[in-house]
XYZ file of C-alpha atoms in Angstrom:
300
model
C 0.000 0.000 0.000
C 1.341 3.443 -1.256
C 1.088 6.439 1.472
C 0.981 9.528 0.749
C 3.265 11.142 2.927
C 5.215 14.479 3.067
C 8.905 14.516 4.110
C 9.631 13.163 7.600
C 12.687 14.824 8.061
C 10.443 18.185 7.983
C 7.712 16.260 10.664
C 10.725 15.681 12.842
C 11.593 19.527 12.628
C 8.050 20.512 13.211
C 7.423 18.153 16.028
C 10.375 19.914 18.029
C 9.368 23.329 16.550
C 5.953 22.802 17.830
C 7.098 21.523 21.337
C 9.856 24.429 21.866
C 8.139 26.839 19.987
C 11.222 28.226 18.741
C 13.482 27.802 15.807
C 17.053 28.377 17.696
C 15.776 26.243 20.725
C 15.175 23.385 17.847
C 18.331 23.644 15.761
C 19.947 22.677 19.459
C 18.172 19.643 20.010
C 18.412 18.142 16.222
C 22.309 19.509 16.005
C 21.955 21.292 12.956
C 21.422 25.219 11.768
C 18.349 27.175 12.762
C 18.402 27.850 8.685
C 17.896 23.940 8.253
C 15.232 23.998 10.702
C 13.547 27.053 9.292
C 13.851 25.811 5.469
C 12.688 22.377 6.411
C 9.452 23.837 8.100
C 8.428 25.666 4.872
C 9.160 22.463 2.997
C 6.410 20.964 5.562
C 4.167 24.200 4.986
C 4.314 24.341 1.110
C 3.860 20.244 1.178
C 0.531 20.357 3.090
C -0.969 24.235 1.604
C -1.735 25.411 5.530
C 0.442 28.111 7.829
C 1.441 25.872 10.823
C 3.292 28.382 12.314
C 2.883 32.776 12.761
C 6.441 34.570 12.573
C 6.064 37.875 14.868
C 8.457 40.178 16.281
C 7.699 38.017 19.575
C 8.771 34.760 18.003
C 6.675 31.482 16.610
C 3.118 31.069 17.450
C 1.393 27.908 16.510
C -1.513 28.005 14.225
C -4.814 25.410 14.856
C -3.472 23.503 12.046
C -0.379 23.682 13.424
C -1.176 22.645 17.212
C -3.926 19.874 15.773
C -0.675 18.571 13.237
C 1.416 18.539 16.352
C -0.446 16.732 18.130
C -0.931 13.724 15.286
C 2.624 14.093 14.803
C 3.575 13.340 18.213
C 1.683 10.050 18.597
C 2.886 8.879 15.673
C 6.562 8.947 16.157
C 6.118 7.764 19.778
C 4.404 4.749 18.488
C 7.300 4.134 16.089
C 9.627 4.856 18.970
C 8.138 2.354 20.695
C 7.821 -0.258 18.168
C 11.701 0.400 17.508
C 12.855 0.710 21.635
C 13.039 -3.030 22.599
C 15.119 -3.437 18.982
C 17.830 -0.536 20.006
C 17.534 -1.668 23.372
C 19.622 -5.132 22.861
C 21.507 -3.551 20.388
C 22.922 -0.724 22.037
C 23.319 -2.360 25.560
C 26.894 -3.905 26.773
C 27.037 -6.524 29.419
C 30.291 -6.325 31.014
C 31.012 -9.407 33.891
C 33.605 -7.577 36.462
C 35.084 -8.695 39.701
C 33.537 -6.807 42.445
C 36.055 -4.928 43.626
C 37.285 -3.748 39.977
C 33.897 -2.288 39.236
C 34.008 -0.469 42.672
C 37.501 0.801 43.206
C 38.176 1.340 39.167
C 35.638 0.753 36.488
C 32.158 2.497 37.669
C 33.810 5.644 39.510
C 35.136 6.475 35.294
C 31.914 5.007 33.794
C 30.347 8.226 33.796
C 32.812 9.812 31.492
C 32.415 7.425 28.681
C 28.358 7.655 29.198
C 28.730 11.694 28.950
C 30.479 10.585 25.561
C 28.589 7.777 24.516
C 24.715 8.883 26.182
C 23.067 6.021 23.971
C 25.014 3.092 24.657
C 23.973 1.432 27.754
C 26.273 0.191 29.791
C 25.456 -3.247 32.230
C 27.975 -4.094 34.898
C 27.689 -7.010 36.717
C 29.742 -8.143 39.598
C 30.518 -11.602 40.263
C 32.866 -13.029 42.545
C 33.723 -15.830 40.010
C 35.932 -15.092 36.745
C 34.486 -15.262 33.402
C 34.880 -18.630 31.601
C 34.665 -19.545 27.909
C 30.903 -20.942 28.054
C 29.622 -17.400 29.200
C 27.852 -16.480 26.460
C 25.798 -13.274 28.079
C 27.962 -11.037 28.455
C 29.794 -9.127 25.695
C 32.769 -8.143 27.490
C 34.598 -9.466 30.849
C 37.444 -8.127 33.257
C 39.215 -11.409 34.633
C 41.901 -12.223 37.115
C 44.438 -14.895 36.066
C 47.757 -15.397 35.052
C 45.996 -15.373 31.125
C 44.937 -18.773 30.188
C 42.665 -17.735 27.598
C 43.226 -17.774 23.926
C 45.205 -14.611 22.714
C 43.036 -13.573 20.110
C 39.638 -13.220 23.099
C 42.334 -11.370 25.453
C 43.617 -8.424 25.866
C 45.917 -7.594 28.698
C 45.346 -4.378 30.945
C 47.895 -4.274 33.136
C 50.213 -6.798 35.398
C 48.923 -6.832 39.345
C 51.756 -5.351 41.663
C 50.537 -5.694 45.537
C 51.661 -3.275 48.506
C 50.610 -2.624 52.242
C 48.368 0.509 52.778
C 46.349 1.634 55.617
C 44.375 4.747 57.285
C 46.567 7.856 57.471
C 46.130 8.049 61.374
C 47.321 4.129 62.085
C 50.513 4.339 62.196
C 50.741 7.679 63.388
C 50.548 8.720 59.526
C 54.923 8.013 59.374
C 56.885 5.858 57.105
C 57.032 2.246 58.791
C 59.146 -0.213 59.809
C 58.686 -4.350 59.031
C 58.801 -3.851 62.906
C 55.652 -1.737 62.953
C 54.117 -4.243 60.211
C 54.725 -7.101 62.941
C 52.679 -5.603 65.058
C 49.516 -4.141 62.884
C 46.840 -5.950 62.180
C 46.777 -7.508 58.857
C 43.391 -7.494 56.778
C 43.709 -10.277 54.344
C 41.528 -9.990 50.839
C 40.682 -12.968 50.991
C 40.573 -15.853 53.309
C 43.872 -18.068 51.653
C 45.277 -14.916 52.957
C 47.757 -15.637 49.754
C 48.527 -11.853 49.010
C 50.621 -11.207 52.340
C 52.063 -14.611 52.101
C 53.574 -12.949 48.699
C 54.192 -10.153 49.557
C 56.412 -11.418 52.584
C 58.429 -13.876 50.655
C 58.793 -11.031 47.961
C 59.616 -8.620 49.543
C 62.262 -10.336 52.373
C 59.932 -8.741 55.053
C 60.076 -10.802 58.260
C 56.051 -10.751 58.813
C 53.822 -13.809 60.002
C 51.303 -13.987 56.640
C 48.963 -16.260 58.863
C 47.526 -13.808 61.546
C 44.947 -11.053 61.081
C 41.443 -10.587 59.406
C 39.680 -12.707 57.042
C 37.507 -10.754 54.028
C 36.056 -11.957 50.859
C 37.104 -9.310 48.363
C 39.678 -6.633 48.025
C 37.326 -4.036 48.099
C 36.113 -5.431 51.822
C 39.799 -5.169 53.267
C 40.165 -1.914 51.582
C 37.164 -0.494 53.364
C 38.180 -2.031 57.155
C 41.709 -0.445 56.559
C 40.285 3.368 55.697
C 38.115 2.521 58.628
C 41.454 2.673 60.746
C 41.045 -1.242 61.402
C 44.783 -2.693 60.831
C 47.275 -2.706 57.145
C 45.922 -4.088 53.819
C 47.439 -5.641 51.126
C 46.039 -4.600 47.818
C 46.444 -4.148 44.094
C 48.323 -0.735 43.179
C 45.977 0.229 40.708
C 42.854 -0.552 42.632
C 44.138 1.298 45.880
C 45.496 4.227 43.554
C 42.640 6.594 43.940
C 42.159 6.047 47.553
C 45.911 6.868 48.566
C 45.689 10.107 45.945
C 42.660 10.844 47.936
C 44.235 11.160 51.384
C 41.867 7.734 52.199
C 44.849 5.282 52.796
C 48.618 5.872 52.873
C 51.651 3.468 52.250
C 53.458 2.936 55.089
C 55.936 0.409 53.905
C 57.048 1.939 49.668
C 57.420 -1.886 48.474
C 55.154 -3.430 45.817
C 56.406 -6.574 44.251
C 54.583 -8.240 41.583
C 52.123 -11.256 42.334
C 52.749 -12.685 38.602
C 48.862 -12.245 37.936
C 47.064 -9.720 35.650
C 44.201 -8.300 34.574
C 42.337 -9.122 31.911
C 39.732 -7.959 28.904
C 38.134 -11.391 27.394
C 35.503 -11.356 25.174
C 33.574 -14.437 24.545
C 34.700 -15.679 21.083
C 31.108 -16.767 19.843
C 29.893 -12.720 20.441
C 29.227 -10.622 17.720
C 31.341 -7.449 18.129
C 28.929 -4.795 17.395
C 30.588 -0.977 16.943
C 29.070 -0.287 20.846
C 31.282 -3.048 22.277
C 34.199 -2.261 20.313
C 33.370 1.883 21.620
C 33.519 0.555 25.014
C 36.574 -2.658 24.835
C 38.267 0.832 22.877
C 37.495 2.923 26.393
C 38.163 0.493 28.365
C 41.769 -0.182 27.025
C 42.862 3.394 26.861
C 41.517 4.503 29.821
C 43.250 1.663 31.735
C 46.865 2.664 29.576
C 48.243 4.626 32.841
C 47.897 1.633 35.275
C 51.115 0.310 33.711
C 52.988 3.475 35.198
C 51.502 3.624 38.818
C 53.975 1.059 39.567
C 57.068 3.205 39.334
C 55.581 5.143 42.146
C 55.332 2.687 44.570
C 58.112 0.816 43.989
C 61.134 0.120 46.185
């Protein structure tokens, strides 16, 4: 069936037209000149033979044709919006699967950023404590922890984990410490294995017993007890990087050693790589490119 139907590229003008009542104020919403706006209304006009809208010294005023055109024009393209939403809707989300501490202490404090850049891509983070294997299949993208046993053409690596001692400015009397003052803190352990001060001891030549302290589940857990003042935690550079430049946590002991474990981009190798995952696997890389330098600063 043929329809008779006059350009919709002038509707779109009009509809805005209509609902700002004003030319300039409708060039900024649709991005283009007020001249394209104006020219494409008197397309509209000399398409349909009716005045939709009165030019006075005061600005636009809306004729009856114009407000009862408005009107019809409306409902129509937000029934074709929403005929079109749940369509855009899968294909301009991205899943991303992140360790729970990563999206906390790096990922969602810079999300906003690339959504002030990108406002139609929706971005879905969730957290699990468990990495991302090769079956997942609903997610697009996924940060992992590993020492990289996926295949190199899924992987991309963001930076290699280097681990130091940090802790509340006020516990140990805010001074550079001793392995002496260590011995006596309380340790908060990431995560009950309490693996990362066992490697950071034998690492680092410190004479510290790994085994005592506090038990957490996540990074992001010990992190929080040791701003609370609660004892020394052993963390991730990069992931304790904002809080130190923050005045949240200092370094009382200036030794990070590396653990031999990264972090990782993966993408599922049976996902289609649309142009919004490949905006935000872009973001993600670049904005990530600086990690590899923190380590210099904390260094021995």
């Amino acid at each position: 069936m043929t329809r008779r139907l006059p350009s919709l590229n002038a509707l779109r003008c009009f509809e805005i037209v209509a609902a700002e009542l004003s030319i300039k104020k409708a060039a900024l919403a649709l991005h283009v000149s007020e001249s394209a706006v104006s020219r494409q209304v008197r397309i509209l006009e000399e398409q349909l033979g009716a005045q939709l809208f009165l030019r006075n010294h005061n600005g636009l005023e809306i004729t009856d044709a114009g407000q009862r055109l408005a009107v019809s024009v409306k409902e129509a393209f937000d029934h074709i919006a929403n005929a079109v939403n749940p369509f855009q809707n899968d294909r301009e989300a991205v899943t991303i699967k992140v360790l729970p501490t990563f999206a906390l202490r790096w990922l969602l404090p810079r999300l906003r950023s690339f959504q002030e850049r990108h406002p139609l891509i929706k971005v879905n983070v969730q957290t699990r404590l468990n990495d991302m294997t090769l079956n997942d299949t609903d997610a697009d993208l996924g940060i992992r922890y590993g020492v990289g046993n996926w295949p190199r053409d899924y992987t991309t690596e963001l930076y290699a984990e280097w681990i130091l001692p940090v802790c509340a400015p006020g516990y140990l009397a805010g001074r550079q410490a001793s392995e002496t003052d260590l011995a006596q803190a309380t340790l908060l352990h990431p995560l009950p294995d309490r693996q990362d001060w066992a490697t950071w001891t034998e690492k680092s030549g410190a004479n510290l017993d790994p085994r005592s302290g506090l038990d957490f589940d996540a990074l992001d857990m010990a992190l929080s007890a040791a701003e609370a003042g609660l004892g020394v935690a052993m963390t991730d550079v990069v992931l304790a990087h904002e809080a130190i430049q923050a005045g949240r946590l200092v370094v009382p002991l200036r030794k990070a050693v590396p653990t031999g474990a990264s972090y990782y981009l993966v993408r599922p190798p049976d996902m289609r790589r649309r142009r919004e995952v490949k905006l935000v696997d872009e973001w993600i890389c670049d904005e990530i490119s600086s990690a590899r330098d923190l380590v210099r600063l904390y260094a021995a």
